[in-house]
Short mmCIF file of N, CA, C and O in Angstrom, two decimals:
data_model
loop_
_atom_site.label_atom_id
_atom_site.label_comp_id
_atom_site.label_asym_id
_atom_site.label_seq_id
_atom_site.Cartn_x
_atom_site.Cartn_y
_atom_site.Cartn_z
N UNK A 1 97.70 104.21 65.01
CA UNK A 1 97.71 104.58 63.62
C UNK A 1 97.54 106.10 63.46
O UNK A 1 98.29 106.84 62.82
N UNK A 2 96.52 106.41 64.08
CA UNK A 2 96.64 108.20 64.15
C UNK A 2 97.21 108.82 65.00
O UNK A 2 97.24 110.04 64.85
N UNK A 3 97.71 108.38 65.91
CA UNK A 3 98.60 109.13 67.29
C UNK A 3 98.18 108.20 68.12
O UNK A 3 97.61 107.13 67.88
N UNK A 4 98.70 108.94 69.61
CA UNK A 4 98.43 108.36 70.53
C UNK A 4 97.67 108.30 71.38
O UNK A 4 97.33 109.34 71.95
N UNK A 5 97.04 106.78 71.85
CA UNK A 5 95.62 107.48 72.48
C UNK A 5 95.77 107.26 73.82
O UNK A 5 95.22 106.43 74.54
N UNK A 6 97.00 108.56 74.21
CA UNK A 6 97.59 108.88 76.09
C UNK A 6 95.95 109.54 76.61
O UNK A 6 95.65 109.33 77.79
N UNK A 7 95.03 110.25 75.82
CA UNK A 7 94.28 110.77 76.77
C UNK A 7 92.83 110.63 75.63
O UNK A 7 92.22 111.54 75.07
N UNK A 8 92.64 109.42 75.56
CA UNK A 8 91.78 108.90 74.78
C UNK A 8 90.36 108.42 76.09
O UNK A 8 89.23 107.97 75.88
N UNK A 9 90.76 108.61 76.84
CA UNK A 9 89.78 108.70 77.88
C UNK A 9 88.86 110.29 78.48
O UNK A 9 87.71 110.53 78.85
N UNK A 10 90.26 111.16 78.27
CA UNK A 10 89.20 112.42 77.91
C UNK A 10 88.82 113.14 77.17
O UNK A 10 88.11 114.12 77.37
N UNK A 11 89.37 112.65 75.96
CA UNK A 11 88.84 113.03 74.80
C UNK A 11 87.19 112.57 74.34
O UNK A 11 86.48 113.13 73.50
N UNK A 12 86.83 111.20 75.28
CA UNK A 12 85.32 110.82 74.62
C UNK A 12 84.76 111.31 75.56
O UNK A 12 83.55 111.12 75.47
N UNK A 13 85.02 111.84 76.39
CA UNK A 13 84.02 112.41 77.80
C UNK A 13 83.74 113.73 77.08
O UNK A 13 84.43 114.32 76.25
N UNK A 14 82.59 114.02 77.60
CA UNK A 14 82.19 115.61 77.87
C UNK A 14 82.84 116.63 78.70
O UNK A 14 83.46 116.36 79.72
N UNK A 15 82.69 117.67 78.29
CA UNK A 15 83.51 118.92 79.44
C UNK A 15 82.74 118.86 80.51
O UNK A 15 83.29 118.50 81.55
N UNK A 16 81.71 119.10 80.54
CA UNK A 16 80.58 119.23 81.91
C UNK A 16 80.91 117.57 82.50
O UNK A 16 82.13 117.73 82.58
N UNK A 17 80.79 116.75 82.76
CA UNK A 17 80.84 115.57 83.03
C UNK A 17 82.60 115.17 83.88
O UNK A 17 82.70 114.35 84.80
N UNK A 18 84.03 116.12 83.18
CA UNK A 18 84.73 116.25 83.90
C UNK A 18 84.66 117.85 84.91
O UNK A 18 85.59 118.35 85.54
N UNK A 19 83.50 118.26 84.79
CA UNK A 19 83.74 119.78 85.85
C UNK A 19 84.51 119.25 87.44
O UNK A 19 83.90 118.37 88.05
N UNK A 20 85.52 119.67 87.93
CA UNK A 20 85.37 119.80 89.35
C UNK A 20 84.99 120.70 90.15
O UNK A 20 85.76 121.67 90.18
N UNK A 21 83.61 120.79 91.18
CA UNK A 21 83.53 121.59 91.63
C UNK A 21 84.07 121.67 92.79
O UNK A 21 84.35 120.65 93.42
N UNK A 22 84.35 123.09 93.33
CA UNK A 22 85.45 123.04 94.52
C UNK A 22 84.80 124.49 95.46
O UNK A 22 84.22 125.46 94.98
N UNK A 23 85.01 124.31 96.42
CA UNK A 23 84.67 125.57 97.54
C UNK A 23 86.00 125.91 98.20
O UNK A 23 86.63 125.25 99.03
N UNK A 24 86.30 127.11 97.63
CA UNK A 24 87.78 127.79 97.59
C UNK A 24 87.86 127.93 99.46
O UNK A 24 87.03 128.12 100.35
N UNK A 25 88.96 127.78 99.41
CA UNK A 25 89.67 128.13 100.73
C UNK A 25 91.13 128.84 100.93
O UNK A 25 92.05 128.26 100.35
N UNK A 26 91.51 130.18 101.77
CA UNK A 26 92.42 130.60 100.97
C UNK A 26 93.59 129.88 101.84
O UNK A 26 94.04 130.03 102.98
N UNK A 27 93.92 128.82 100.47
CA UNK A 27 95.06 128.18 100.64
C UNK A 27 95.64 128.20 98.92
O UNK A 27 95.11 127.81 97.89
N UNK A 28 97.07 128.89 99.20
CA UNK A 28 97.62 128.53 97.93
C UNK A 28 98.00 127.12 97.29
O UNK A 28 98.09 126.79 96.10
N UNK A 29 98.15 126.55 98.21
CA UNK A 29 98.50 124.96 97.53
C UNK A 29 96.83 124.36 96.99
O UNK A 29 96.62 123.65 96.01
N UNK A 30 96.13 124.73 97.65
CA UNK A 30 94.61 123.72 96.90
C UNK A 30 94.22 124.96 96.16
O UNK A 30 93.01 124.97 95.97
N UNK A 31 94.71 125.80 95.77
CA UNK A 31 94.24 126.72 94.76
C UNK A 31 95.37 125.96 93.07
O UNK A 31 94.91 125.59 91.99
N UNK A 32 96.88 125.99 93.54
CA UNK A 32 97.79 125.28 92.71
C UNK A 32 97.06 123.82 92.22
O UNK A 32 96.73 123.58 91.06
N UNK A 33 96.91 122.98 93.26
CA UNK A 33 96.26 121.82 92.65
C UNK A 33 94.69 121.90 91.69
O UNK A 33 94.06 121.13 90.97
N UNK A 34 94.57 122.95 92.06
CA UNK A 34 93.29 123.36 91.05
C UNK A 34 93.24 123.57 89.85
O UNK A 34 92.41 123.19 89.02
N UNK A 35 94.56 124.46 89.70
CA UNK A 35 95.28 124.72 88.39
C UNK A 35 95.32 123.71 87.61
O UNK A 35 94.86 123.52 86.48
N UNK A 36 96.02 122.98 88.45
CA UNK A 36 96.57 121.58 88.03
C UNK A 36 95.62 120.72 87.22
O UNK A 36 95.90 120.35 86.07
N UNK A 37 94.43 120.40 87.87
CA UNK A 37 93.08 120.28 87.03
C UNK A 37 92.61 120.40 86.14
O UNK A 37 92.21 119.62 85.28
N UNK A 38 92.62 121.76 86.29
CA UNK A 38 92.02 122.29 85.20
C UNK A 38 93.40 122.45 83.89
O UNK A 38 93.25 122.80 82.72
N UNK A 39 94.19 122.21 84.31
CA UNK A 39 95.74 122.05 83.11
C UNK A 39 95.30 120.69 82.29
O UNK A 39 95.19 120.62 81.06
N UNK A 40 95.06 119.61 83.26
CA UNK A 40 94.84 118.58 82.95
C UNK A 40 93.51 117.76 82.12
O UNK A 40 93.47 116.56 81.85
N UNK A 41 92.20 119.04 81.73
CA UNK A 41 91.51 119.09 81.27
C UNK A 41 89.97 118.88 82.45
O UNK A 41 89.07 118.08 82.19
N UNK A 42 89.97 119.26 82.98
CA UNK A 42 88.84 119.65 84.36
C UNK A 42 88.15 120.73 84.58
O UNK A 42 88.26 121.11 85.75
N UNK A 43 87.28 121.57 83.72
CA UNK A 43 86.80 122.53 83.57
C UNK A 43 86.67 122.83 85.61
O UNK A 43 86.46 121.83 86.30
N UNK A 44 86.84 124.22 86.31
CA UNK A 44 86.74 123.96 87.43
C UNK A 44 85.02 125.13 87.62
O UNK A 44 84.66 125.69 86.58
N UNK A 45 84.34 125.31 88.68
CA UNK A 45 83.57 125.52 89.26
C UNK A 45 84.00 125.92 90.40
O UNK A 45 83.85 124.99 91.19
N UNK A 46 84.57 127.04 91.02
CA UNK A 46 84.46 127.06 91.97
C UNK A 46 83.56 128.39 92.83
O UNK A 46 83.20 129.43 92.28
N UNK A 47 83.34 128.06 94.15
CA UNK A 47 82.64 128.67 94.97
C UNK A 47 83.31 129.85 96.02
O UNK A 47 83.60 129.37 97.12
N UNK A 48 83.55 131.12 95.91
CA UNK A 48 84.28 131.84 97.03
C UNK A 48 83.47 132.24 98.20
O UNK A 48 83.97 133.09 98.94
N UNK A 49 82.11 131.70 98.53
CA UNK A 49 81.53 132.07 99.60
C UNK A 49 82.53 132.16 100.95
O UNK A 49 82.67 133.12 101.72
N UNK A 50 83.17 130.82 100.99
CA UNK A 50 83.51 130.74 102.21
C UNK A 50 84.98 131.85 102.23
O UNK A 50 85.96 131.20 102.60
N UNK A 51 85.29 133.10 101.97
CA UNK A 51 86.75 133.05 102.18
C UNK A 51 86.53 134.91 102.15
O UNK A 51 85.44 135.25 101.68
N UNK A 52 87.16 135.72 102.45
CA UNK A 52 87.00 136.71 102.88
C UNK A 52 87.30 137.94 101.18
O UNK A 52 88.01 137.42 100.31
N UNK A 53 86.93 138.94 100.97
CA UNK A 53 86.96 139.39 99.84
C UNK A 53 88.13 139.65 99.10
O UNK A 53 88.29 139.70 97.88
N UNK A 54 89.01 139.83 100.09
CA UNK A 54 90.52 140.02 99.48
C UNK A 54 91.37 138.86 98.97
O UNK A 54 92.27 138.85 98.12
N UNK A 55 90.85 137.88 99.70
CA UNK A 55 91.57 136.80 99.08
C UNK A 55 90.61 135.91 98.10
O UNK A 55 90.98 134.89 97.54
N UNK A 56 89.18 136.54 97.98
CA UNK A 56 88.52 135.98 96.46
C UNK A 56 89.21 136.71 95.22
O UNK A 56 89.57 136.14 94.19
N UNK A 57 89.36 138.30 95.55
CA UNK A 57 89.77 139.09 94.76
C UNK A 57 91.57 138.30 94.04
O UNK A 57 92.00 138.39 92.89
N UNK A 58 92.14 137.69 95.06
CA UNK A 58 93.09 137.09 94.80
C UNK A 58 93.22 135.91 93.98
O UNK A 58 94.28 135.84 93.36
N UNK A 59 92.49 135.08 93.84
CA UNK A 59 92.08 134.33 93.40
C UNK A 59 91.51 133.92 92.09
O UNK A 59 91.79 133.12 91.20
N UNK A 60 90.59 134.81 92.35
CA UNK A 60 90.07 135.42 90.83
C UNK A 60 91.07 135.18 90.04
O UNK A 60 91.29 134.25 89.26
N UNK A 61 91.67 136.14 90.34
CA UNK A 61 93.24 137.04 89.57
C UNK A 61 94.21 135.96 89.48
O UNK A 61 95.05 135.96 88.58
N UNK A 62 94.15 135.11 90.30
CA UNK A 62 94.93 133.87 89.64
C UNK A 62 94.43 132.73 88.40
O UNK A 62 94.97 132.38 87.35
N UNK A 63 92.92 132.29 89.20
CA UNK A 63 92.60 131.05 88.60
C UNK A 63 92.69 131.73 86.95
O UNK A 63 93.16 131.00 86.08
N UNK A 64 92.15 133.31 86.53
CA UNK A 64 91.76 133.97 85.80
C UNK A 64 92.78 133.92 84.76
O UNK A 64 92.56 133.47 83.63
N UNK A 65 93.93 134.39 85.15
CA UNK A 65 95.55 134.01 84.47
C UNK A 65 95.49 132.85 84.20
O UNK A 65 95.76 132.78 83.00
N UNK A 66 95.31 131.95 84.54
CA UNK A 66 95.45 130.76 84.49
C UNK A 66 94.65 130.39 83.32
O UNK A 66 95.15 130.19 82.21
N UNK A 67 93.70 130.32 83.53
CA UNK A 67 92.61 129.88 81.98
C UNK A 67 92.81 131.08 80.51
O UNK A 67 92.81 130.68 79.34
N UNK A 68 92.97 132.72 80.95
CA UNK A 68 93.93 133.30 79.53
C UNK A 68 95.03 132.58 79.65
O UNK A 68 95.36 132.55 78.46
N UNK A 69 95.96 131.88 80.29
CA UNK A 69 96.78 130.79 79.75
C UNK A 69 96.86 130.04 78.82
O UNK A 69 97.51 130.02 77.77
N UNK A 70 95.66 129.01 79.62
CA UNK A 70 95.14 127.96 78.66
C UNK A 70 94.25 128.95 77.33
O UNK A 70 93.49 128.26 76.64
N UNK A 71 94.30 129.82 77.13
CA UNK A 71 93.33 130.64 75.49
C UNK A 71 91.18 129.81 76.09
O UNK A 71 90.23 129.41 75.42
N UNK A 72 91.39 129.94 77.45
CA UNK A 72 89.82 129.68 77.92
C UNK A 72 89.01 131.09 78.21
O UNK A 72 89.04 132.23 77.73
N UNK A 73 88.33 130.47 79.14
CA UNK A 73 87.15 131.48 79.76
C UNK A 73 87.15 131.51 81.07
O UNK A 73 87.87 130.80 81.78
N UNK A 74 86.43 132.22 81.41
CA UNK A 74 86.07 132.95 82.99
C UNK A 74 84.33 133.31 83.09
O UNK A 74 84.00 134.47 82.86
N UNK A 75 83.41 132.41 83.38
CA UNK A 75 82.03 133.00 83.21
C UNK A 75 81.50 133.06 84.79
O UNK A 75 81.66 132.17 85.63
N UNK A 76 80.95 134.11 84.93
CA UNK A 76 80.09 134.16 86.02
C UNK A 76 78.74 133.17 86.38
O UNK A 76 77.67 133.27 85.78
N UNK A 77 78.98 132.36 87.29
CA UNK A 77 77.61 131.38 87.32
C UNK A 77 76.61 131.91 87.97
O UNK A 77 75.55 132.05 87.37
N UNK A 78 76.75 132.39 89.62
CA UNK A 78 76.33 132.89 90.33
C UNK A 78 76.97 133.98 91.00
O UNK A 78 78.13 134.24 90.68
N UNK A 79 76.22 134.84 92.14
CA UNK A 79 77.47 135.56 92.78
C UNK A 79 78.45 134.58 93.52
O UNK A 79 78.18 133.42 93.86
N UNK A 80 79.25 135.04 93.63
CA UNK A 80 80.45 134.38 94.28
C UNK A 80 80.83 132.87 93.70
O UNK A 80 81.37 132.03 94.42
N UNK A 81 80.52 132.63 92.46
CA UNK A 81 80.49 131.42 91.80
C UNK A 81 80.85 131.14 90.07
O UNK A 81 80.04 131.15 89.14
N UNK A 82 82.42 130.87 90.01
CA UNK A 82 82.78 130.83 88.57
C UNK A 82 83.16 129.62 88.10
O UNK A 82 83.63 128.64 88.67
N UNK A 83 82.83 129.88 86.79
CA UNK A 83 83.33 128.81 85.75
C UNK A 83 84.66 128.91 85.54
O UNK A 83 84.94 130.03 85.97
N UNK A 84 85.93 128.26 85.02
CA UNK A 84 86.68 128.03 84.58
C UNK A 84 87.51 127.64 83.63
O UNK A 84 88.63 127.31 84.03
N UNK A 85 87.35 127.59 82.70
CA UNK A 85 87.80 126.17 81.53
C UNK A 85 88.39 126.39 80.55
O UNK A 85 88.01 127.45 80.06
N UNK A 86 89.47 125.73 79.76
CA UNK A 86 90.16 125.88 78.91
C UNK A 86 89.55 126.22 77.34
O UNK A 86 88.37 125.94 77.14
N UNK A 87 90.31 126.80 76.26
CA UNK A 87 89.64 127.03 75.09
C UNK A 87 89.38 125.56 74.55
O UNK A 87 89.38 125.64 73.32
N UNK A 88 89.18 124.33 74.92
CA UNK A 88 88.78 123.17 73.70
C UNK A 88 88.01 122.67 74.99
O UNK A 88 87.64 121.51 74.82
N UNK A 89 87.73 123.09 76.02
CA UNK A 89 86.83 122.57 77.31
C UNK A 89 85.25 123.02 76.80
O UNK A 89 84.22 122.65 77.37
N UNK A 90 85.33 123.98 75.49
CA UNK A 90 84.17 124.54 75.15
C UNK A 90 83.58 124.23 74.12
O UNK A 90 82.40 124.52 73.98
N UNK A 91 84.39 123.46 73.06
CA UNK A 91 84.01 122.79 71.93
C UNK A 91 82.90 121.76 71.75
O UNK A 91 82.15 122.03 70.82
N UNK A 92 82.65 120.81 72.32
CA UNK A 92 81.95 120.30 72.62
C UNK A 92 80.35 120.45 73.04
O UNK A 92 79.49 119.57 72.97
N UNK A 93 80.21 121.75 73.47
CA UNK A 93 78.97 122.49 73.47
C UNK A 93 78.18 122.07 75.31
O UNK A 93 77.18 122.52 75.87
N UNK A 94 79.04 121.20 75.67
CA UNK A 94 78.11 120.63 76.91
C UNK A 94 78.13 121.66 78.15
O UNK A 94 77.33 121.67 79.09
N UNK A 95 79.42 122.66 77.94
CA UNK A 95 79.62 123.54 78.89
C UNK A 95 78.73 124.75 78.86
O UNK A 95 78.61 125.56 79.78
N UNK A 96 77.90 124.79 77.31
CA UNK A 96 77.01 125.93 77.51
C UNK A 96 75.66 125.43 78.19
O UNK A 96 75.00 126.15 78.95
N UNK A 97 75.25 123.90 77.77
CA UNK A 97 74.12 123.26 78.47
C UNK A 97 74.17 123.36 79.71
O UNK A 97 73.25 123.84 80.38
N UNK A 98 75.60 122.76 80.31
CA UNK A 98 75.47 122.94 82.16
C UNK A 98 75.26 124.02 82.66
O UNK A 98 74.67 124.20 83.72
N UNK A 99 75.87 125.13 81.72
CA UNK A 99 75.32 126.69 82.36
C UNK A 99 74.10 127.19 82.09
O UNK A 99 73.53 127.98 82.85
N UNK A 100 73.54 126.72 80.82
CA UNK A 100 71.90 126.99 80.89
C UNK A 100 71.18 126.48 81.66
O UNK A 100 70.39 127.26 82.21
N UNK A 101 71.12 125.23 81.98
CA UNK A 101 70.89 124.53 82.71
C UNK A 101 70.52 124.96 84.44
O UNK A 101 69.52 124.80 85.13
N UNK A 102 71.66 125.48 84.64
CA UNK A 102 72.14 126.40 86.09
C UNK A 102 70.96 127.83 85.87
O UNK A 102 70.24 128.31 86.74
N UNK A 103 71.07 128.14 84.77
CA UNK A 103 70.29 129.53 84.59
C UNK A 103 68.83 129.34 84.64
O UNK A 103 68.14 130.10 85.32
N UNK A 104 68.14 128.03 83.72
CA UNK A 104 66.38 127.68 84.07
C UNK A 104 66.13 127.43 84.98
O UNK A 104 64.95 127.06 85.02
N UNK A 105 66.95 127.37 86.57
CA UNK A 105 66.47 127.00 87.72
C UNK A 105 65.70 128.08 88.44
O UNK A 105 65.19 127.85 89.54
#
């Protein structure tokens, strides 16, 4: 009656609740499928500890494009540790809790 409910399953979820977190590796294809994710409504988390500075710097610069794509964000969690997420991944308010959350520890 009001549209269609194709993604009526992530529409009642929370943003924090779909986060994927991921520990980057420099591979362009599991960086693409990341995208992909987070296209698909998956706020991402990921970790660049493991991967050498030039190709975090790379990365960055992609996932980063990627979410001004989507009209999102880019927040710093920790060092070497970002948020991701689209502009309506934030509406909901749960994405500022998981990061406060991260911050009272």
């Amino acid at each position: 009656m009001f549209g269609k409910n194709k993604n009526k399953e992530e529409s009642l979820s929370l943003a924090k609740d779909r986060i994927c977190f991921a520990v980057m590796k420099d591979d362009d294809n599991f960086a693409k499928e990341l995208v992909y994710k987070l296209k698909d409504g998956s706020p991402l988390v990921i970790n660049f500890e493991e991967i050498n500075e030039s190709a975090t710097n790379k990365f960055l610069a992609f996932f980063s494009g990627a979410a001004v794509a989507f009209e999102g964000k880019i927040i710093f969690v920790k060092t070497n540790v970002y948020l991701f997420a689209r502009k309506e991944d934030f509406l909901d308010g749960s994405l500022k809790e998981f990061l406060n959350s991260r911050t009272r520890k």
